[in-house]
Short mmCIF file of N, CA and C in Angstrom, two decimals:
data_model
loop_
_atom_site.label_atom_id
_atom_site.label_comp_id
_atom_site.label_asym_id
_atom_site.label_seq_id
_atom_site.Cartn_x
_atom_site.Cartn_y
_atom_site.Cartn_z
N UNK A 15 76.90 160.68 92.32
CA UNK A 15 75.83 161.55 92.78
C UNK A 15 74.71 161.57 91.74
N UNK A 16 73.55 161.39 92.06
CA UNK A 16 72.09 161.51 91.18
C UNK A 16 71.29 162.38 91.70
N UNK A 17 71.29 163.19 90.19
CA UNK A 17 70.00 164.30 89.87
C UNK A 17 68.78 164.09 90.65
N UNK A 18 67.83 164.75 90.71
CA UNK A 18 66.87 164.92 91.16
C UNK A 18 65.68 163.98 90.72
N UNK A 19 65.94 163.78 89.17
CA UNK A 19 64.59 162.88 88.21
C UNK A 19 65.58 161.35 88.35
N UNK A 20 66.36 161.63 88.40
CA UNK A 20 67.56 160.04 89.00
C UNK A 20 67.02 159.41 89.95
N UNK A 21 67.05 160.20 91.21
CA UNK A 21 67.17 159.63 92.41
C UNK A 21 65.72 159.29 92.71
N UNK A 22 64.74 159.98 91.94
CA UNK A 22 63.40 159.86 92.24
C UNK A 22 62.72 158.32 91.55
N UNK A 23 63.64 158.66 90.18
CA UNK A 23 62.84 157.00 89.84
C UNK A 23 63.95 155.92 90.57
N UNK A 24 64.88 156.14 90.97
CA UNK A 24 65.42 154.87 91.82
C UNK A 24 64.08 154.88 92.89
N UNK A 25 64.09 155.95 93.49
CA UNK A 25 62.90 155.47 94.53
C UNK A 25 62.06 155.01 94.00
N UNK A 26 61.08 155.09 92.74
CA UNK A 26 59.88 154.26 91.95
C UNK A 26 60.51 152.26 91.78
N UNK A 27 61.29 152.51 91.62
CA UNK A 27 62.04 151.08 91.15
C UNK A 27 62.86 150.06 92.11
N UNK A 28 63.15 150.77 92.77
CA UNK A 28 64.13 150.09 93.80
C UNK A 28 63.48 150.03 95.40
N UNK A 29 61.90 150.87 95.89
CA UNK A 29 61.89 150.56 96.69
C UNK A 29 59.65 149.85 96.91
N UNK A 30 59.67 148.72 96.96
CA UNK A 30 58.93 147.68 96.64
C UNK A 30 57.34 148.61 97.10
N UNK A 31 56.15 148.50 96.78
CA UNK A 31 55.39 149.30 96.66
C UNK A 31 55.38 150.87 96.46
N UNK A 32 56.45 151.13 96.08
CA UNK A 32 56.37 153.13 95.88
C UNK A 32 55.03 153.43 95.18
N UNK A 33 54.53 154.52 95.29
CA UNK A 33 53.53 154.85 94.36
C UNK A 33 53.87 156.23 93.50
N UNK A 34 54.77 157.00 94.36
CA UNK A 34 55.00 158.09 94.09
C UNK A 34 55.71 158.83 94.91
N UNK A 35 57.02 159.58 93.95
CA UNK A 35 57.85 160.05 94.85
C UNK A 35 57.73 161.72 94.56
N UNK A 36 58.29 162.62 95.32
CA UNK A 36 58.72 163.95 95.08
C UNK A 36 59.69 164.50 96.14
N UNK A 37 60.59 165.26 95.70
CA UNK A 37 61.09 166.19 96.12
C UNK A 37 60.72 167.62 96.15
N UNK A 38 60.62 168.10 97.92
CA UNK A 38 59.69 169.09 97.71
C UNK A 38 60.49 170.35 98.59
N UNK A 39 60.49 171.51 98.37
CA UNK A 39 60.93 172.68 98.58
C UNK A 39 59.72 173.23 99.76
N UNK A 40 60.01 172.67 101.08
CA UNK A 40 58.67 173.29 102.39
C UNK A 40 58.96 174.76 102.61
N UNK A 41 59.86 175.42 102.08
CA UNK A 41 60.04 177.01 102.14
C UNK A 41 58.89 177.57 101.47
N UNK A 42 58.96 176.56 100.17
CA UNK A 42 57.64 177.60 99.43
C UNK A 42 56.47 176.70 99.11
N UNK A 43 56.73 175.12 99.12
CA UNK A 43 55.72 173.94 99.14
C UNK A 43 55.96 173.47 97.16
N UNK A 44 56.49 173.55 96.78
CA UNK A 44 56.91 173.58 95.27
C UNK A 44 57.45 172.34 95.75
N UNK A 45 56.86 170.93 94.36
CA UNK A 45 57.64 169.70 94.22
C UNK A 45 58.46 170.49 93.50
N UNK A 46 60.01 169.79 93.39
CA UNK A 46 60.72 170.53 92.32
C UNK A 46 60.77 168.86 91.58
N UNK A 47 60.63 167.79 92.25
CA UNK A 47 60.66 166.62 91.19
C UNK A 47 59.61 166.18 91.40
N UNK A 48 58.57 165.05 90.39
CA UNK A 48 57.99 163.87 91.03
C UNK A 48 58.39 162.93 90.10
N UNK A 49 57.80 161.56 90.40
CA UNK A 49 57.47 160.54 89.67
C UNK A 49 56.55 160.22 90.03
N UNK A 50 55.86 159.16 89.20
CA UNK A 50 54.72 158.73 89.84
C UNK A 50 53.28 159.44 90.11
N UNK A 51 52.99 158.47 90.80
CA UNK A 51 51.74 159.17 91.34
C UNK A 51 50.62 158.97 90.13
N UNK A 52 49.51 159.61 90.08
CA UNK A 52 48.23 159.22 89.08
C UNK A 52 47.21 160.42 89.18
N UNK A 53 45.74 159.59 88.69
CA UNK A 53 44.62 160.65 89.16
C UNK A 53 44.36 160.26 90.68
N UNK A 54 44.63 159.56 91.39
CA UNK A 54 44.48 159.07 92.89
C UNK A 54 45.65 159.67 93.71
N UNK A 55 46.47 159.96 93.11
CA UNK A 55 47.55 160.74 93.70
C UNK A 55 47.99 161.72 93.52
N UNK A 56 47.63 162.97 93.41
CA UNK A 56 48.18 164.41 93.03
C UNK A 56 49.58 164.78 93.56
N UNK A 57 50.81 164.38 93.32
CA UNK A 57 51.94 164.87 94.03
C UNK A 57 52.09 166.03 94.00
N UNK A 58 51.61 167.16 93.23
CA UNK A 58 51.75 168.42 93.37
C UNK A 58 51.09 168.92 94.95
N UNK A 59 49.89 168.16 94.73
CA UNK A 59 49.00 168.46 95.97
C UNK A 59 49.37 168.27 97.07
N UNK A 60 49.79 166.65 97.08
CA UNK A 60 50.48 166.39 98.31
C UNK A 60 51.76 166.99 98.69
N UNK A 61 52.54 167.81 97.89
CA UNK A 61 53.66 168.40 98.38
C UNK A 61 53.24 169.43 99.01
N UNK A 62 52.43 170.13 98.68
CA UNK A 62 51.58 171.35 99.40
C UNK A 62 51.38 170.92 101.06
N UNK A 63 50.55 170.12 100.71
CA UNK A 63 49.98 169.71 102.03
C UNK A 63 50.92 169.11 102.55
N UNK A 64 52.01 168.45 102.27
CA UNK A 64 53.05 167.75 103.56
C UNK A 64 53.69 168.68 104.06
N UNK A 65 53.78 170.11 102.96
CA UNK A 65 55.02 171.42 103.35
C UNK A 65 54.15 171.90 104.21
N UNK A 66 52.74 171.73 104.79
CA UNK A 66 51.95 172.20 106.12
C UNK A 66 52.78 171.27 107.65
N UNK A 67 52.86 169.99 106.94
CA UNK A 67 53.05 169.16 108.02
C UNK A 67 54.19 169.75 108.63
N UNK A 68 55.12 169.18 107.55
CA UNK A 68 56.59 169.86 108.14
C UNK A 68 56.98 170.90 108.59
N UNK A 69 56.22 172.02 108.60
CA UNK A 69 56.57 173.52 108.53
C UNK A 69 55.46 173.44 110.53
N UNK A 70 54.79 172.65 110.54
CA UNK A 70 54.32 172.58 111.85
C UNK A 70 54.89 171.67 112.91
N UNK A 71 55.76 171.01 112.14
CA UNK A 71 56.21 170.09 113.27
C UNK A 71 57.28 170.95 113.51
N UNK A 72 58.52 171.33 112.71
CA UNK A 72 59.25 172.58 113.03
C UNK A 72 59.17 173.39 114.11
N UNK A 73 58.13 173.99 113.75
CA UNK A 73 57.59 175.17 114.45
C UNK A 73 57.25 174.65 116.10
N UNK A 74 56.55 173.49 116.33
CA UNK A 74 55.93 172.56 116.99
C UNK A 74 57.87 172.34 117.83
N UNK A 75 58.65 172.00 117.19
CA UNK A 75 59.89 171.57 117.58
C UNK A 75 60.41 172.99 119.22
N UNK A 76 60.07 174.15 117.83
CA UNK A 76 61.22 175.26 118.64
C UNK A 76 59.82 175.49 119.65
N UNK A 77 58.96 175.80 119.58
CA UNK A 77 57.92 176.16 120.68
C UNK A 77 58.51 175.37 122.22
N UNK A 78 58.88 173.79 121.75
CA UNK A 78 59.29 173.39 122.65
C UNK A 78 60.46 173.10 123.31
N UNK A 79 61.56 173.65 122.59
CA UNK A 79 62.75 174.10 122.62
C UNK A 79 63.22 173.02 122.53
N UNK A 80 63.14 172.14 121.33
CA UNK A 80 63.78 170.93 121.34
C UNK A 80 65.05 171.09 120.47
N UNK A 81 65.78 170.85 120.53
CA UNK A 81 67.05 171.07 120.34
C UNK A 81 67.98 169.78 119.50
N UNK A 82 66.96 169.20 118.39
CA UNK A 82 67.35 167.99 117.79
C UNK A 82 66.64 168.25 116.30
N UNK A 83 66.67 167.47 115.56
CA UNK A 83 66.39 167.34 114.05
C UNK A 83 65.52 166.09 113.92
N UNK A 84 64.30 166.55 112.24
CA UNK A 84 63.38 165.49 112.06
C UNK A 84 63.68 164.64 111.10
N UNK A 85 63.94 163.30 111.72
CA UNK A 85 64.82 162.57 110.61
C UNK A 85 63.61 162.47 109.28
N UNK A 86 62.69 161.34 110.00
CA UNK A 86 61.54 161.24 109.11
C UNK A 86 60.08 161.80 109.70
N UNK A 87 59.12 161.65 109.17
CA UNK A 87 57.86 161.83 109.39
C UNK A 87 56.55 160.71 108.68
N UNK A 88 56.03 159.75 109.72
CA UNK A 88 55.37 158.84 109.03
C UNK A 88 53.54 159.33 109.24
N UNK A 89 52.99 158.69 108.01
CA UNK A 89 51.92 159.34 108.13
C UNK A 89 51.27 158.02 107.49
N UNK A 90 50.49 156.83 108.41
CA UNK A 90 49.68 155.53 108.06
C UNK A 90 48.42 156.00 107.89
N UNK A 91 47.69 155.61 106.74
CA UNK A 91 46.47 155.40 105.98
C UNK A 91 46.02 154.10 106.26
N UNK A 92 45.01 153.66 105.79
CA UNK A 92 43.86 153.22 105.50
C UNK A 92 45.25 152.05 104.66
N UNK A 93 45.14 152.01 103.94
CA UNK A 93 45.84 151.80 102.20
C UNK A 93 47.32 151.79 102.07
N UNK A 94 47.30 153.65 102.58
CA UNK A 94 49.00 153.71 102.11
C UNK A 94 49.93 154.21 103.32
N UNK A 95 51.42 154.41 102.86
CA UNK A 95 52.11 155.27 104.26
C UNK A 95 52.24 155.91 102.97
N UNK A 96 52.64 157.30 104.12
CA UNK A 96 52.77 158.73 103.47
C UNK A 96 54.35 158.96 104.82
N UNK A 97 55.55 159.05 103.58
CA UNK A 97 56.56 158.89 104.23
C UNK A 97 57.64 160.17 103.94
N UNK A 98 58.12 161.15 104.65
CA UNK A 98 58.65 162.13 104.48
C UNK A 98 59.75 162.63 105.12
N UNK A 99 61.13 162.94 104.66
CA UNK A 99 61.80 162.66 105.09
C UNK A 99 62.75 163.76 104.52
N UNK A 100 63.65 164.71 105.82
CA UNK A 100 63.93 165.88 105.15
C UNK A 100 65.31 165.62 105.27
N UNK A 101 65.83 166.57 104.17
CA UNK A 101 66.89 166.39 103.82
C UNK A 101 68.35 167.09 104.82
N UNK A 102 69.71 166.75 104.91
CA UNK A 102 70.25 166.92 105.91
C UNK A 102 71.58 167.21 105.27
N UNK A 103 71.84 167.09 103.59
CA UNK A 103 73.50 167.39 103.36
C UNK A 103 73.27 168.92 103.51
N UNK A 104 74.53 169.39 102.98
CA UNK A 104 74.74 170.68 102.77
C UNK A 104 74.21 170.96 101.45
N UNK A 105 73.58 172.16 101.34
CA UNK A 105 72.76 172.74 99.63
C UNK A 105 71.66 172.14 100.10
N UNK A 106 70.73 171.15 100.78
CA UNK A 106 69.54 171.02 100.39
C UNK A 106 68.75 171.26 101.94
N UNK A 107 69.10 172.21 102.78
CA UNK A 107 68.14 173.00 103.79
C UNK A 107 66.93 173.16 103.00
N UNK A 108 65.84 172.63 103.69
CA UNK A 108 64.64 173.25 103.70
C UNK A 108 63.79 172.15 102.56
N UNK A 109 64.94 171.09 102.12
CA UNK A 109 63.96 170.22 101.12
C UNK A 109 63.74 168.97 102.13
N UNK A 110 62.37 168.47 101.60
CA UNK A 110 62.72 167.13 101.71
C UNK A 110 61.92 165.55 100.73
N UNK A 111 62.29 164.38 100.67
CA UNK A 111 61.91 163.85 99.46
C UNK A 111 60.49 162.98 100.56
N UNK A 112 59.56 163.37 99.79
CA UNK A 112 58.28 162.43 100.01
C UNK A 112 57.64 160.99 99.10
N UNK A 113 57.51 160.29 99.83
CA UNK A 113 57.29 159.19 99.20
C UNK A 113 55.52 158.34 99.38
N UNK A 114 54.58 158.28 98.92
CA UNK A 114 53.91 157.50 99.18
C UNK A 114 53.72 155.91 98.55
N UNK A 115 53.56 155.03 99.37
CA UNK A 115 53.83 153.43 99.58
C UNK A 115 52.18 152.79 99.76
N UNK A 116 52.23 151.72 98.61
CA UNK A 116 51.24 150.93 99.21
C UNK A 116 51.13 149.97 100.57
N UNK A 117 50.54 150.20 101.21
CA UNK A 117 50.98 149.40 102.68
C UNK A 117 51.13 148.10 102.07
N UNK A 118 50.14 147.65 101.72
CA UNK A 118 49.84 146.05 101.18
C UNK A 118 51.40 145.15 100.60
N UNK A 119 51.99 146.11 100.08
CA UNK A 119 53.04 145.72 99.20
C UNK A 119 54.27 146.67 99.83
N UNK A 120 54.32 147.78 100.24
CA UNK A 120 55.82 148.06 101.03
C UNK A 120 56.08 147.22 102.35
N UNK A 121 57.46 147.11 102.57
CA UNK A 121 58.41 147.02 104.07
C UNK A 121 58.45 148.35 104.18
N UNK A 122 58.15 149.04 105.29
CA UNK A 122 58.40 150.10 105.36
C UNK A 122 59.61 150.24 106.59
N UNK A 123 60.21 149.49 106.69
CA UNK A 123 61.65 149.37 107.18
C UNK A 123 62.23 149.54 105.96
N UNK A 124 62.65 149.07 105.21
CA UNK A 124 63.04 148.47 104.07
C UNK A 124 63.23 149.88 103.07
N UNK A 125 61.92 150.37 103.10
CA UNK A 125 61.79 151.84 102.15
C UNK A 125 62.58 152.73 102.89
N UNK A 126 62.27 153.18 104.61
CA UNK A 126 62.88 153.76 104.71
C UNK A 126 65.02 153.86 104.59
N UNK A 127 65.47 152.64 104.85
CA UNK A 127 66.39 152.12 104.38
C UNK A 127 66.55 152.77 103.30
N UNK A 128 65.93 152.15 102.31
CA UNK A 128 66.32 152.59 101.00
C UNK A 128 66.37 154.25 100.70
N UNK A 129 65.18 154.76 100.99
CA UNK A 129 65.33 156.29 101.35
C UNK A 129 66.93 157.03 101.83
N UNK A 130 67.09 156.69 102.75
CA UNK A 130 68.29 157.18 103.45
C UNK A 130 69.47 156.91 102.39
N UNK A 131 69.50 155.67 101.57
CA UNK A 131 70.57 155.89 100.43
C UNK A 131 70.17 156.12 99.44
N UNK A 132 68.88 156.28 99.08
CA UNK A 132 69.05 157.35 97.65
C UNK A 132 69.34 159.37 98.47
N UNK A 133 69.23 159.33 99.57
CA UNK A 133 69.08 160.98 100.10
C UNK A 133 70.90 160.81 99.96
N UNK A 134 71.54 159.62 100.47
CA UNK A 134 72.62 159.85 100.38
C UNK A 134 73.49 159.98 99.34
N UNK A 135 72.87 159.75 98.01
CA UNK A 135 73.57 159.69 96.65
C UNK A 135 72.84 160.69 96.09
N UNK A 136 71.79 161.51 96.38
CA UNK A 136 70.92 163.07 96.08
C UNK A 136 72.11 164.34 95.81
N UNK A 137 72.41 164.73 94.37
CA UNK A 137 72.73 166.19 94.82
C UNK A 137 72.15 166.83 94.18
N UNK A 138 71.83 167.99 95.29
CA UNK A 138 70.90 169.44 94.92
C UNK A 138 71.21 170.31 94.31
#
C-alpha cells in the first residue's frame, strides 16, 4: 500500500505525459497531496475548481435519481486532459486523485489504466 506523496509521484513517473497530480478532499476542495504542476498549473487552484465539478455532477446525479457511481470525469483542452477520478475503497469517501496530462504526449487509455492501479495500491 502507498502513501499519498507515493502514489502521487508514481502517477508523475509512471504515467507518460502527467503534468501534475493531486489528491483532493471535494468535501472541503483541499489538495491534501500534489506533485507537479508549475506557474502554468496551480494544483491548489485546480483542486478547488474540480471540487465544483464533482460536487455538481453528484448533485446533477441524485436530481436525476441515478442510482450508479462516477468512475472518472474527463475534461479535453486545447493542450491538455484534465482527468479526475474519485475514489471508491473504504476510508477514502469523498476524495478523489486529479491528474492533468499533456494531450500531445499522454495515451489517455493508458493513464487512465494506470490511474485505476495506483487508486488501487492508495491508502488513506
Amino acid at each position: 500500500m502507498a502513501n499519498t506523496q507515493t502514489a502521487l509521484k508514481e502517477a508523475m513517473t509512471s504515467i507518460e505525459g502527467c503534468l501534475g497530480a493531486a489528491l483532493v478532499d471535494y468535501t472541503s476542495g483541499m489538495a491534501l497531496g500534489t506533485v507537479g504542476g508549475g506557474n502554468d498549473l496551480d494544483l491548489t487552484v485546480a483542486a478547488a475548481g474540480n471540487t465544483d465539478v464533482v460536487r455538481a455532477k453528484v448533485r446533477t446525479m441524485e436530481q436525476l435519481g441515478l442510482q450508479d457511481t462516477i468512475e472518472d470525469i474527463l475534461i479535453t483542452l486545447g493542450s491538455q486532459y484534465h482527468l479526475i477520478r474519485l475514489l471508491k475503497s473504504r476510508g477514502s469517501q469523498g476524495l478523489f486523485l486529479y491528474l492533468a496530462l499533456d494531450k500531445n504526449r499522454a495515451n489517455l487509455a493508458m493513464a487512465r489504466h494506470q490511474l485505476r492501479r495506483i487508486e488501487a495500491g492508495l491508502e488513506v
